[in-house]
Coordinates of C-alpha atoms in Angstrom, one line a residue:
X20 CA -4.3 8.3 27.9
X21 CA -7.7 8.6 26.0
X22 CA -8.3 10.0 22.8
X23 CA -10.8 12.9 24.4
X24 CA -7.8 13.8 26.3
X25 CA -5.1 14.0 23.6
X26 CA -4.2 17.3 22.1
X27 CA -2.2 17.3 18.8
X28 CA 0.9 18.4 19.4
X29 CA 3.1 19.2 15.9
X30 CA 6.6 20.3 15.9
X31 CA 7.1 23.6 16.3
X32 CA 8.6 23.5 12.7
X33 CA 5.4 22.4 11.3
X34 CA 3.3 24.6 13.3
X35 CA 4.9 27.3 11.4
X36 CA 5.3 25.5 7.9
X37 CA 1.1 25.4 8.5
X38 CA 0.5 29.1 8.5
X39 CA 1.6 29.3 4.9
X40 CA 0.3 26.3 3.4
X41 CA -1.3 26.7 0.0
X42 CA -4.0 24.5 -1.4
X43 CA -1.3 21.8 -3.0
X44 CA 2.0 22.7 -0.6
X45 CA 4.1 24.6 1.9
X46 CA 5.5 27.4 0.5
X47 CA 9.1 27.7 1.1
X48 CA 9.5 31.2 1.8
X49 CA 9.8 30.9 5.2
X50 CA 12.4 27.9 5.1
X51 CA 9.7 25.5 7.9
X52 CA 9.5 23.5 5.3
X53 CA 13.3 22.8 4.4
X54 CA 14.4 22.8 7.9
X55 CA 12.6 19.5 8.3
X56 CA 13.3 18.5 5.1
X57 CA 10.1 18.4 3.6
X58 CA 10.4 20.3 0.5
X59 CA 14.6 19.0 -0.2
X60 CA 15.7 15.4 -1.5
X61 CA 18.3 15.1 1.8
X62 CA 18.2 16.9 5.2
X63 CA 19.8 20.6 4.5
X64 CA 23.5 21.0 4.6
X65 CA 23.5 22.0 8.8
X66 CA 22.0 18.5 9.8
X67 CA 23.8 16.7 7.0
X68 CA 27.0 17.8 8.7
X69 CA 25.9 17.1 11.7
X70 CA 28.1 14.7 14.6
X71 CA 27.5 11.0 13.4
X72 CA 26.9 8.8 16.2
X73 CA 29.7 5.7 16.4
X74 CA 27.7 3.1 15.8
X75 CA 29.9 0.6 18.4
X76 CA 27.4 2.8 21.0
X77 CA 24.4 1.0 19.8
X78 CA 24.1 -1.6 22.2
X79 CA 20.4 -3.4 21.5
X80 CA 19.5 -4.7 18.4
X81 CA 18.4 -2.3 16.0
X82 CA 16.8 -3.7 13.4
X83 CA 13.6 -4.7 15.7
X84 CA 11.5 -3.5 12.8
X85 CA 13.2 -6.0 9.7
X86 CA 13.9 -4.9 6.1
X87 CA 12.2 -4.5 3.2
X88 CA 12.2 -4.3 -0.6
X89 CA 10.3 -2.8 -3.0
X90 CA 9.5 -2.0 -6.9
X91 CA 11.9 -4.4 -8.6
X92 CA 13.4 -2.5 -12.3
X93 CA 15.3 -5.0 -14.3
X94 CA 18.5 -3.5 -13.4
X95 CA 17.5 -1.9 -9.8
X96 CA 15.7 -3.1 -6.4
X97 CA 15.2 -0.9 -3.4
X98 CA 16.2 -1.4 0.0
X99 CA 15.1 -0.6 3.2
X100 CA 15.7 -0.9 6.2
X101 CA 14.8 1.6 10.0
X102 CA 17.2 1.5 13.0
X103 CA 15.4 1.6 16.6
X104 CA 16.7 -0.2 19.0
X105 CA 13.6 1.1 21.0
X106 CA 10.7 1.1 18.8
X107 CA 8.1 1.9 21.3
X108 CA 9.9 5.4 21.9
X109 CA 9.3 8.2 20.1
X110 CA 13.4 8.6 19.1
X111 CA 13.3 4.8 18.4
X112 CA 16.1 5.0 20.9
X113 CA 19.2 6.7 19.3
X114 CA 20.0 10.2 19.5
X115 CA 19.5 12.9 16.8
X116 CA 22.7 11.3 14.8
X117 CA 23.3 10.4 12.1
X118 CA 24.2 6.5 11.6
X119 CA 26.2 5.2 8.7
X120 CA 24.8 1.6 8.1
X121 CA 26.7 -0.6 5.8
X122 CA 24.5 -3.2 3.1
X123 CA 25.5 -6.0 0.9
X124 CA 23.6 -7.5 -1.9
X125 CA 24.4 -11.3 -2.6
X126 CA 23.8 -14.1 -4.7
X127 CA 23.2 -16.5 -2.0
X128 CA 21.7 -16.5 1.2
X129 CA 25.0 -16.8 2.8
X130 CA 26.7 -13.9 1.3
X131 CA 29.5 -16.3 -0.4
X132 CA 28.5 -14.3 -3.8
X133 CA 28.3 -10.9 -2.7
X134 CA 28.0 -8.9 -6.1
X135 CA 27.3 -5.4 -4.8
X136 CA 28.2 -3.4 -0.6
X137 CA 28.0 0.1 0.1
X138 CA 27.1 2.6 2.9
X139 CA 23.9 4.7 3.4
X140 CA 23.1 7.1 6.1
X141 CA 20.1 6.7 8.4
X142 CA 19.5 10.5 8.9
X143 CA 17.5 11.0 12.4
X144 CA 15.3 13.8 10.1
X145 CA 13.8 10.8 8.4
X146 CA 13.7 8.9 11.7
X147 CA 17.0 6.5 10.9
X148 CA 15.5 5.3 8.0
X149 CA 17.5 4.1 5.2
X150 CA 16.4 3.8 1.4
X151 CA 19.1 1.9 -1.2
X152 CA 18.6 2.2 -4.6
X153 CA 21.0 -0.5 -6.2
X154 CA 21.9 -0.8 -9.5
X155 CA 23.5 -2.4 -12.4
X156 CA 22.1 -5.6 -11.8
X157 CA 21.2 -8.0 -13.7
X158 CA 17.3 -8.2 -14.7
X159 CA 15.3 -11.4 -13.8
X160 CA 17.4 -12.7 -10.6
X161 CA 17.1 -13.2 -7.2
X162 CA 19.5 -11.8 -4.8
X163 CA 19.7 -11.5 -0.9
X164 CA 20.7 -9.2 1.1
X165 CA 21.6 -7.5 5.0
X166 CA 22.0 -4.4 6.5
X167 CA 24.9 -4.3 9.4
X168 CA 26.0 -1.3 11.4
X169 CA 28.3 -1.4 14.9
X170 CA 28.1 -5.0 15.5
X171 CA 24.5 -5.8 14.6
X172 CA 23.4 -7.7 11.7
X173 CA 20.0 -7.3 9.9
X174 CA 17.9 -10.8 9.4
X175 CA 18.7 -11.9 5.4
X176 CA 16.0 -10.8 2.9
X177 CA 14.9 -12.2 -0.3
X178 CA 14.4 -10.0 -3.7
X179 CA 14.3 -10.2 -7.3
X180 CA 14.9 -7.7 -10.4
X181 CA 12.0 -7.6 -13.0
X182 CA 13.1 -9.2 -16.1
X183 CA 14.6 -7.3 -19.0
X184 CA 12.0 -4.8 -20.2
X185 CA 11.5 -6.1 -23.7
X186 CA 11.6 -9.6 -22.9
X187 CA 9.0 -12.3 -22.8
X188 CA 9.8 -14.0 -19.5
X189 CA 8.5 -16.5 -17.5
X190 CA 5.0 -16.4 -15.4
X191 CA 4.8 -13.9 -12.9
X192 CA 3.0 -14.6 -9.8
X193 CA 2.0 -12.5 -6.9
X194 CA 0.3 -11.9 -4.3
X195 CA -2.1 -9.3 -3.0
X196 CA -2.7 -8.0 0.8
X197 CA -4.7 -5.0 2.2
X198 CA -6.3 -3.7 5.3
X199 CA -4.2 -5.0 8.2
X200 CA -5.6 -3.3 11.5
X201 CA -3.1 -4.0 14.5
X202 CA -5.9 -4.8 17.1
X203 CA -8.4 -6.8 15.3
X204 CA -6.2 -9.6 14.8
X205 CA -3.4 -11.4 14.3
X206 CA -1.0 -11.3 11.0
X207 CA -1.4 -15.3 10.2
X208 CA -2.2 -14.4 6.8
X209 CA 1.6 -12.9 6.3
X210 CA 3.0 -16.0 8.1
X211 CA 1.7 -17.9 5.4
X212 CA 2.3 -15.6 2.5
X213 CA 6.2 -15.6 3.4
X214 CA 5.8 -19.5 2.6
X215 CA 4.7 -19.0 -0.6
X216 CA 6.5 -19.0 -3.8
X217 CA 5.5 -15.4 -5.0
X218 CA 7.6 -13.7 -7.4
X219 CA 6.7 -10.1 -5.8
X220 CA 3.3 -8.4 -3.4
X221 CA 1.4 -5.5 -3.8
X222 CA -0.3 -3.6 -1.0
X223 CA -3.3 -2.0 -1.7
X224 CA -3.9 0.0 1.2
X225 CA -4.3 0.5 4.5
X226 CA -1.2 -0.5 5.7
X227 CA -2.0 1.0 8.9
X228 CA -5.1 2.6 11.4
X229 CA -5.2 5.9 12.5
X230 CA -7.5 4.5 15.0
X231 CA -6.4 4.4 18.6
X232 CA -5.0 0.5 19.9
X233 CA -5.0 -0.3 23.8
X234 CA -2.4 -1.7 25.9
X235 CA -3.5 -5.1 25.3
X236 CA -3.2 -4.6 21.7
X237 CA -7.5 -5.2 21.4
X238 CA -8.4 -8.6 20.3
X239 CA -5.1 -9.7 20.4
X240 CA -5.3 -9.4 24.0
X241 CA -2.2 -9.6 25.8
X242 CA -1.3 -9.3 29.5
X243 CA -2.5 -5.9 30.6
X244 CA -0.2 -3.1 30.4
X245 CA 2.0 -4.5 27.1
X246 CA 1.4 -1.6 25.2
X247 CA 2.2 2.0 25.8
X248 CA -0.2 4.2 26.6
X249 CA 1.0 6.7 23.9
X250 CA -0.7 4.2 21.3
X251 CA -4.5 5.2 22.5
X252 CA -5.1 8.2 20.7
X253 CA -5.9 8.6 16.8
X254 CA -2.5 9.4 15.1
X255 CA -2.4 13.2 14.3
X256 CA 1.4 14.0 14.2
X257 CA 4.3 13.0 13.0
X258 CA 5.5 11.3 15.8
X259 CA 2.3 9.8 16.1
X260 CA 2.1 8.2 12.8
X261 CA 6.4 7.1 13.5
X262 CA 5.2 5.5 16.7
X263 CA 2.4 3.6 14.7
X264 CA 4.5 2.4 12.1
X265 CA 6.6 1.1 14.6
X266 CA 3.9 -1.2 16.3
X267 CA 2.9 -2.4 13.2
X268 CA 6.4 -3.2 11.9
X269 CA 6.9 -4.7 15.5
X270 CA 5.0 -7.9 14.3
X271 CA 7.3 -11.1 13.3
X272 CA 4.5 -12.2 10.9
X273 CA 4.6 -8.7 8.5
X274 CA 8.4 -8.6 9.0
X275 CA 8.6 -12.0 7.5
X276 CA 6.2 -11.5 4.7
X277 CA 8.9 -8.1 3.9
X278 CA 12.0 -10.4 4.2
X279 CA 10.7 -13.0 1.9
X280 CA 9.5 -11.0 -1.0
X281 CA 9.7 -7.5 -2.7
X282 CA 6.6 -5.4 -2.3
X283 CA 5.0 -2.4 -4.1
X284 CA 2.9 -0.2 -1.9
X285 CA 0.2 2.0 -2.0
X286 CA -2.4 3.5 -0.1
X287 CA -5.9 3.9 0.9
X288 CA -7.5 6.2 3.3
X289 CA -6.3 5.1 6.6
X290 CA -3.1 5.4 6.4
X291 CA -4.0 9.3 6.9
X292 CA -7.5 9.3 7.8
X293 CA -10.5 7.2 7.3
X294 CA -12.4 8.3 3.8
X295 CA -10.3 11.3 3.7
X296 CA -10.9 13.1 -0.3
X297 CA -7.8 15.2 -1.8
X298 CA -8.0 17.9 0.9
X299 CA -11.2 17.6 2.8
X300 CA -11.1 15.4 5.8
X301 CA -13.2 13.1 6.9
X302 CA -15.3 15.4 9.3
X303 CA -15.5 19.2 7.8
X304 CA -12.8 21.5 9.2
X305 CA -9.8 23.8 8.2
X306 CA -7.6 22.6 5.0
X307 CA -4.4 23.7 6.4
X308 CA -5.0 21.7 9.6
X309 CA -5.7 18.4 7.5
X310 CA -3.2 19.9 5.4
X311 CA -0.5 19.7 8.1
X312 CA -1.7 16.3 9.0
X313 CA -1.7 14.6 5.8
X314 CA 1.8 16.3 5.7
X315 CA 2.8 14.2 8.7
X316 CA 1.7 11.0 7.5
X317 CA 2.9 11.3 3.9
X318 CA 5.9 11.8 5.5
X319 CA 6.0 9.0 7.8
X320 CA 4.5 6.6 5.0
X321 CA 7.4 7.5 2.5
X322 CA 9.6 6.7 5.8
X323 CA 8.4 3.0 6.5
X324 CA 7.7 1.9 2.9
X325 CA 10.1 0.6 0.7
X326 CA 9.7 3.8 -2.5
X327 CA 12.2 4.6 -4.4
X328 CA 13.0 8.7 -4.5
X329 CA 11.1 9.9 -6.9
X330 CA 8.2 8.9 -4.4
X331 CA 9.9 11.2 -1.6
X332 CA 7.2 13.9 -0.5
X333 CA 6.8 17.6 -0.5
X334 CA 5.0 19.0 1.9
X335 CA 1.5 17.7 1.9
X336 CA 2.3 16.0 -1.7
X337 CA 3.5 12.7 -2.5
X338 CA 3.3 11.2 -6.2
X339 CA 2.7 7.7 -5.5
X340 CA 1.2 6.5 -8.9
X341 CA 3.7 4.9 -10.8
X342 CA 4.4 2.3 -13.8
X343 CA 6.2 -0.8 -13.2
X344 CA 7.1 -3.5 -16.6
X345 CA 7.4 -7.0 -16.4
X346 CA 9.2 -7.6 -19.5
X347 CA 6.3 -7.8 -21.9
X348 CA 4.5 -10.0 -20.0
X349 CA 2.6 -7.3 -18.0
X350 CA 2.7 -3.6 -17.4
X351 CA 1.6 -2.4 -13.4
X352 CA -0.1 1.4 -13.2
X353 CA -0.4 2.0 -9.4
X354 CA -2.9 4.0 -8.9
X355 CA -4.0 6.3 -5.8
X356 CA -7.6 7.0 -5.4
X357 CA -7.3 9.3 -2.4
X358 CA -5.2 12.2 -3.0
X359 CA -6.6 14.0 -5.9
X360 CA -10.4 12.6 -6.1
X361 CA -13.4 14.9 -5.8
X362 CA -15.1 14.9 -2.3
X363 CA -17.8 12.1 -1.8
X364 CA -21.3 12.6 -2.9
X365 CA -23.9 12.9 -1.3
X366 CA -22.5 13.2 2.4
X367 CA -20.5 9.9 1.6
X368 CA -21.7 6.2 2.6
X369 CA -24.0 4.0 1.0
X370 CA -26.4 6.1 -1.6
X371 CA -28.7 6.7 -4.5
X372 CA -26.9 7.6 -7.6
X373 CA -27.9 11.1 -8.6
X374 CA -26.7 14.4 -10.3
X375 CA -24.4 15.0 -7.7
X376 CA -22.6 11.8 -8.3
X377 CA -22.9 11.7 -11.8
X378 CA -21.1 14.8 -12.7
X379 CA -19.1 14.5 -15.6
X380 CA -16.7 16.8 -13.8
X381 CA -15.7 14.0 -10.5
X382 CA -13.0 12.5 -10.9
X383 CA -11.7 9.6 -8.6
X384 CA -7.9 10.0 -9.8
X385 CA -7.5 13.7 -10.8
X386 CA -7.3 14.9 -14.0
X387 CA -3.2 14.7 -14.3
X388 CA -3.3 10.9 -13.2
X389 CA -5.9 10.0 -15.4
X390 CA -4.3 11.3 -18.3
X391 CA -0.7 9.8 -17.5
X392 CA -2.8 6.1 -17.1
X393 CA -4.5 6.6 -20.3
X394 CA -1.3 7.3 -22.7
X395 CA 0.9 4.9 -20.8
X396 CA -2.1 2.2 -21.9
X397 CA -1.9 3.9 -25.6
X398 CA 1.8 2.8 -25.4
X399 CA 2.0 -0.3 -24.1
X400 CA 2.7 -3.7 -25.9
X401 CA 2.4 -5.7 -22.4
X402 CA 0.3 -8.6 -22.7
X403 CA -1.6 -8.3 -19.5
X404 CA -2.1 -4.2 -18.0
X405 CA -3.1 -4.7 -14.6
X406 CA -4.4 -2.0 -12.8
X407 CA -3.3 -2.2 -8.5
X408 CA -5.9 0.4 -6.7
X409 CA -7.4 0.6 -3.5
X410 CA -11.1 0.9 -3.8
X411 CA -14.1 -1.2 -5.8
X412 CA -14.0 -0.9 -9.5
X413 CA -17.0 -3.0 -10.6
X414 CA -20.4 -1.7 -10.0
X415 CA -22.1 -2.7 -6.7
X416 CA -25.3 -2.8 -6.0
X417 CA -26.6 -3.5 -2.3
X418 CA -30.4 -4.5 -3.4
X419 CA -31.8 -6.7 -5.8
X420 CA -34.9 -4.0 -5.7
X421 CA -34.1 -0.9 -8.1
X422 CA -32.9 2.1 -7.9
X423 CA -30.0 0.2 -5.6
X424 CA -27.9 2.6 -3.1
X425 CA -24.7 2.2 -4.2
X426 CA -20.8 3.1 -2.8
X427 CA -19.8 6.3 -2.9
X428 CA -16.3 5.9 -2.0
X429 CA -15.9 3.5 -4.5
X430 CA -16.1 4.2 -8.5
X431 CA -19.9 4.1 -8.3
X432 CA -19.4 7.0 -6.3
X433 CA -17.5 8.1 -9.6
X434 CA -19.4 6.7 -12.8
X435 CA -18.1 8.9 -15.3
X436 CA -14.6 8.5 -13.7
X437 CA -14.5 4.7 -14.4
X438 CA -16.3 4.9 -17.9
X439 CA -13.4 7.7 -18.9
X440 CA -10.5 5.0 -17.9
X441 CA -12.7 2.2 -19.6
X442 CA -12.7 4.4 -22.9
X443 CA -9.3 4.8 -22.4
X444 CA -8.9 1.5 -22.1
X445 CA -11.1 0.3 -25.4
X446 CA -9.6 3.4 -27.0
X447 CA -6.0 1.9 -26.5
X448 CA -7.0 -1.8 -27.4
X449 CA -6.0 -3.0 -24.1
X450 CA -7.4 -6.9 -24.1
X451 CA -6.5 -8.5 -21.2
X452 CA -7.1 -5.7 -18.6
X453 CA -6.9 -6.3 -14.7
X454 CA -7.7 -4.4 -11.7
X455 CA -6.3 -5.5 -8.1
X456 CA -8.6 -3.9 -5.4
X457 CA -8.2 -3.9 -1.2
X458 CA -10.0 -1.9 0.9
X459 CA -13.8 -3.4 1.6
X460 CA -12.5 -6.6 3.7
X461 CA -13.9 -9.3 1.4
X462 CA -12.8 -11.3 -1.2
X463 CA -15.0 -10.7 -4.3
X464 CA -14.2 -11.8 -8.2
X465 CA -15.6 -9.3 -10.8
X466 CA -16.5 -9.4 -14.8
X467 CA -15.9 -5.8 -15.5
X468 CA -18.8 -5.4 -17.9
X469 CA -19.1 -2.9 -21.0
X470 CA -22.6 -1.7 -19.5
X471 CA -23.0 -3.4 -15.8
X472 CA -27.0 -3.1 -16.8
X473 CA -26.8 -5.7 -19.2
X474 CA -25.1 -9.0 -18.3
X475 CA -24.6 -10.0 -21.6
X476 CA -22.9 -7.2 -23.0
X477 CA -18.9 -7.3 -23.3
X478 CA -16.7 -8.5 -20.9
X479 CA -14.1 -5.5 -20.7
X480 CA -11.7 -7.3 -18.2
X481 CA -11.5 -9.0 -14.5
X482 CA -11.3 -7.3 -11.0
X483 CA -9.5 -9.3 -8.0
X484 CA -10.5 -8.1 -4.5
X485 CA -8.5 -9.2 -1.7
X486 CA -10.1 -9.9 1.7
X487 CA -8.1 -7.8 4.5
X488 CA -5.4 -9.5 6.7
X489 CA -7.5 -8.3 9.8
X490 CA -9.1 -5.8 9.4
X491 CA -13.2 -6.7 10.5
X492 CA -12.2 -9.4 12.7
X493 CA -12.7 -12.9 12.2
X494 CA -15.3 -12.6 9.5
X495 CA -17.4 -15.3 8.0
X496 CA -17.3 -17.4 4.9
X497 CA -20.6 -16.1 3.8
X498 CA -21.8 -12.5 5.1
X499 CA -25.0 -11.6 5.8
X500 CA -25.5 -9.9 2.9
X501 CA -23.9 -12.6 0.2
X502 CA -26.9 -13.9 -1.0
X503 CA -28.4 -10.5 -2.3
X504 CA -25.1 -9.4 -3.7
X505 CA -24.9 -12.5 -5.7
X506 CA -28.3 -12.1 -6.7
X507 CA -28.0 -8.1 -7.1
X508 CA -24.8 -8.3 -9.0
X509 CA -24.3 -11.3 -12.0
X510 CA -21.0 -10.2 -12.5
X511 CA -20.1 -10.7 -9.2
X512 CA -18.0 -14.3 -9.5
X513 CA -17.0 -15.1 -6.3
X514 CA -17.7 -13.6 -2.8
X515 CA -16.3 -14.6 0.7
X516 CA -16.1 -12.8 3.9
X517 CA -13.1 -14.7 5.7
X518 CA -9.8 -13.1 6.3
X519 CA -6.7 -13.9 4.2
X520 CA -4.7 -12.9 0.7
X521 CA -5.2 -14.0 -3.3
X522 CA -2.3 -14.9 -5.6
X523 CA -2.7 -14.3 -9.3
X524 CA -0.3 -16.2 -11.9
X525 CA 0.2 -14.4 -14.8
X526 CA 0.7 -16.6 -17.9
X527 CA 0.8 -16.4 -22.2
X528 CA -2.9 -18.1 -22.0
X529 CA -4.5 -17.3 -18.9
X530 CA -4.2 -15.7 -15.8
X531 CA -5.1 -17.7 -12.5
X532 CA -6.4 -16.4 -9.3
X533 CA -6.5 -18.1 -6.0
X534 CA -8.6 -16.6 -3.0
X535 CA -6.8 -17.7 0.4
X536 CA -8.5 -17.5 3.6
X537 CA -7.9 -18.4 7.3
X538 CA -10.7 -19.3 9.7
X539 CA -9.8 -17.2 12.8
X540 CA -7.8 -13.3 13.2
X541 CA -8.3 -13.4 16.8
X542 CA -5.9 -16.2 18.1
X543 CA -2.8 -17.7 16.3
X544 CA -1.9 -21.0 14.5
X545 CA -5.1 -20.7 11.8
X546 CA -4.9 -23.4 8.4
X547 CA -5.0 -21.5 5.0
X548 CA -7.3 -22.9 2.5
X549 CA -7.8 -21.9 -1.0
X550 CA -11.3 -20.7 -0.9
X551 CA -11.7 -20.9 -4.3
X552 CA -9.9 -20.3 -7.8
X553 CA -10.1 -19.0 -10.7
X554 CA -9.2 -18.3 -14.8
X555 CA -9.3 -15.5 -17.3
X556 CA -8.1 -16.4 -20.6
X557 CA -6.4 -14.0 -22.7
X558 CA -8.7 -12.7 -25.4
X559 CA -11.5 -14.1 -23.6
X560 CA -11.8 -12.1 -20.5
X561 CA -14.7 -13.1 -17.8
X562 CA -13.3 -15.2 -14.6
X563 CA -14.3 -19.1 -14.9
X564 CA -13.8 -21.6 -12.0
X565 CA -10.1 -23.2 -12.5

């Protein structure tokens, strides 16, 4: 099927939901929303109760699409796991039961040590997905764990609590992946990154491509026909967005990478639709269509991601900023740039700053957001408050000639936005500040500057931008452009257009950053290299090769 030939199809539930959406959500008055479990913490009380399915009747694996865990608390982790024994389907190939899957949470890979067990209930409403929260744990440890149900056993997975919250801890490393689209390559970089001896990830967006993929998968060209067809259209629907999840998932290397370490998500634009602001979609149309839409893949992200409740939609909403503590070492505020920002100046792309984009009134994070991110700085005695977003934080120009044309996607799309956080950030005598960035497919290394039009003045804090996984292709070490960003932009560090992931170390003295690339997206087997590293010393921000 092409994508001129596919026509959105929503539940008939959702259909209806849509006629009474407001600006922020579904109202409830006509019960749409609830009957899908949209707008209610668990399906309602008739599909709770519904027949369970025995599980003994499951008889292909289900756990095709691996585990997960996610946004380690020193006494808590979060598991996850999705049963479909037929991934490719649009049911994953059980019937609209419920499943009772059974979990255990050990202190060795063997499950001699088992310190916690329980049951959870993949509810076919939230397509046999299963979210644990455990608890009473004990901070800053390891622990492994499985998911079995009928006589199927999940593959082992690897997680970690954070260490006690006022504690100093040891160095914290991590890693950093973004922008991983299905069909322009393969996932070597995650092959690699399950290797390595990272303490927890962070995904910075687009997780997945709304785009259509073919039935050879696109460059990953396999044998005609490997794919089905229902993958080549744009994901719309909820089923669509499922489905996607589920080729994504489908990949050994990214269900590694999940296995081997805990990860804490968030997303960029594609994930619903490509440079998508708050409500508006890309290309102008009706709100409560793009409404519905982002309803669906909300909904299906909050599905395939390993988020604790609190991050469980409603409707067309999900709060997916949140604060995670590393003992005193370092304090995470995951941000999301898309949901709440003004629409893009100036039509959107590459642009002249002007009035439009200069209004003191844009905002790139919403008014609400910005204020939580500004007193949770005011109050915290972390020694490193790092800042994981999805687009460019530093300025960029594109020209060495001025006026440059600048991003307006990114923050320079936003200036007053980024200089209210950086007040924010002076105001609260934050020192050693750090932003983590995805989204543009290169690896860069910024000074964040006091004024970007003066090289010399204060060095505020660092940015880390990680290349994409695949996203782009094969890329190239230097882009075309490299020389006159370089040039255009002193603060710029470090720029390389390969594909691949960084690793930062957090330490008392310094922090380190390694860029890691791979020559080739489009076959398997590629080397990693470290493209280069790295150091920001605390109290002396500015990035200096390691």
């Amino acid at each position: 099927m092409t994508p001129a030939h596919h026509q959105p199809q929503h539940a008939p539930e959702l259909r209806a939901a849509a006629r009474h959406l407001g600006r922020r959500r579904f109202l409830t008055v006509t019960g749409a929303a609830a009957a899908l479990a949209f707008s209610v913490d668990l399906p309602t009380a008739g599909t709770a109760s519904a027949a369970e399915l025995d599980a003994a009747r499951i008889t292909e694996d289900p756990f095709t699409l691996g585990i997960a865990s996610g946004d380690p608390l020193p006494g808590s982790v979060l598991l996850w796991t999705r049963l479909a024994p037929a991934p490719y389907q649009a049911d994953g190939g059980l019937p609209a039961r419920r499943v009772t899957v059974s979990w255990e949470l050990a202190l060795d890979e063997r499950f001699r040590r088992v310190v916690r067990r329980g049951r959870a209930t993949a509810h076919p409403e939230f397509h046999h997905t299963v979210h644990v929260e455990v608890d009473h744990l004990s901070p800053g440890h390891v622990y492994y764990y499985r998911f079995r149900t009928g006589r199927w056993t999940s593959p082992v997975g690897r997680t970690r609590t954070a260490p006690p919250r006022g504690g100093r801890g040891p160095d914290l490393t991590f890693g950093l992946v973004s922008c991983q689209r299905y069909d322009q390559g393969y996932y070597t970089a995650y092959k690699h990154l399950a290797e390595e001896d990272v303490d927890l990830v962070f995904h910075l967006g687009d997780y997945l491509y709304e785009y259509a993929v073919s039935p050879v998968g696109g460059s990953r060209a396999y044998p005609a026909g490997t794919l089905p067809d229902h993958f080549g259209h744009e994901t719309v629907t909820l089923e669509d967005y499922r489905l996607r999840y589920a080729l994504y998932k489908s990949d050994p290397d990214l269900r590694a990478a999940h296995a081997a370490h805990p990860f804490v998500v968030t997303w960029d634009d594609h994930e619903t639709e490509n440079n998508y602001a708050d409500d508006t979609p890309e290309s102008e149309g009706p709100t409560d269509a793009f409404l519905l839409r982002r309803a669906a893949a909300y909904r299906a992200y909050w599905e395939n991601m390993p988020l604790r409740r609190p991050q469980l939609p409603d409707g067309p909403d999900l709060r997916l900023y949140r604060r995670l503590h590393w003992g005193r070492l370092a304090q995470f505020d995951v941000l999301d740039t898309r949901q709440y920002r003004s629409d893009q100046a100036y039509g959107d792309g590459w642009q002249y700053s002007g009035p439009e984009s200069e209004d003191p009134a844009r905002t790139l994070t919403g008014d609400a957001q910005e204020n939580w991110l500004l007193k949770g700085w005011q109050r915290s005695d972390a020694l490193w408050n790092v800042l994981p977003q999805q687009v460019t934080f530093a300025r960029r120009h594109n020209s060495t000639a001025l006026p440059s044309k600048v991003s307006m996607d990114s923050w320079d799309g936003y200036p007053a936005s980024r200089e209210r956080v950086l007040a924010g950030a002076r105001a609260a005598g934050i020192e050693n500040l750090m932003v983590l960035t995805g989204d543009v497919h290169v690896h860069y290394g910024f000074d964040i500057k006091r004024d970007f039009d003066d090289p010399g003045s204060r060095t505020l804090g660092t940015e880390i931008v990680t290349t994409s996984v695949t996203s782009g292709g094969n890329g190239s070490e230097k882009p075309a452009n490299w020389a006159t960003y370089m040039a255009a932009n002193p603060h710029l560090k470090f720029y390389n257009g390969l594909r691949g992931y960084a690793t930062v170390t957090l330490g008392r003295h310094l922090a380190r950053a390694d860029f890691k690339t791979v020559p080739h997206v489009t076959t398997e087997g590629a080397p990693l290299t470290t493209a280069a590293s790295f150091v920001t010393e605390v109290g002396d921000q500015g990035l200096k090769p390691a």
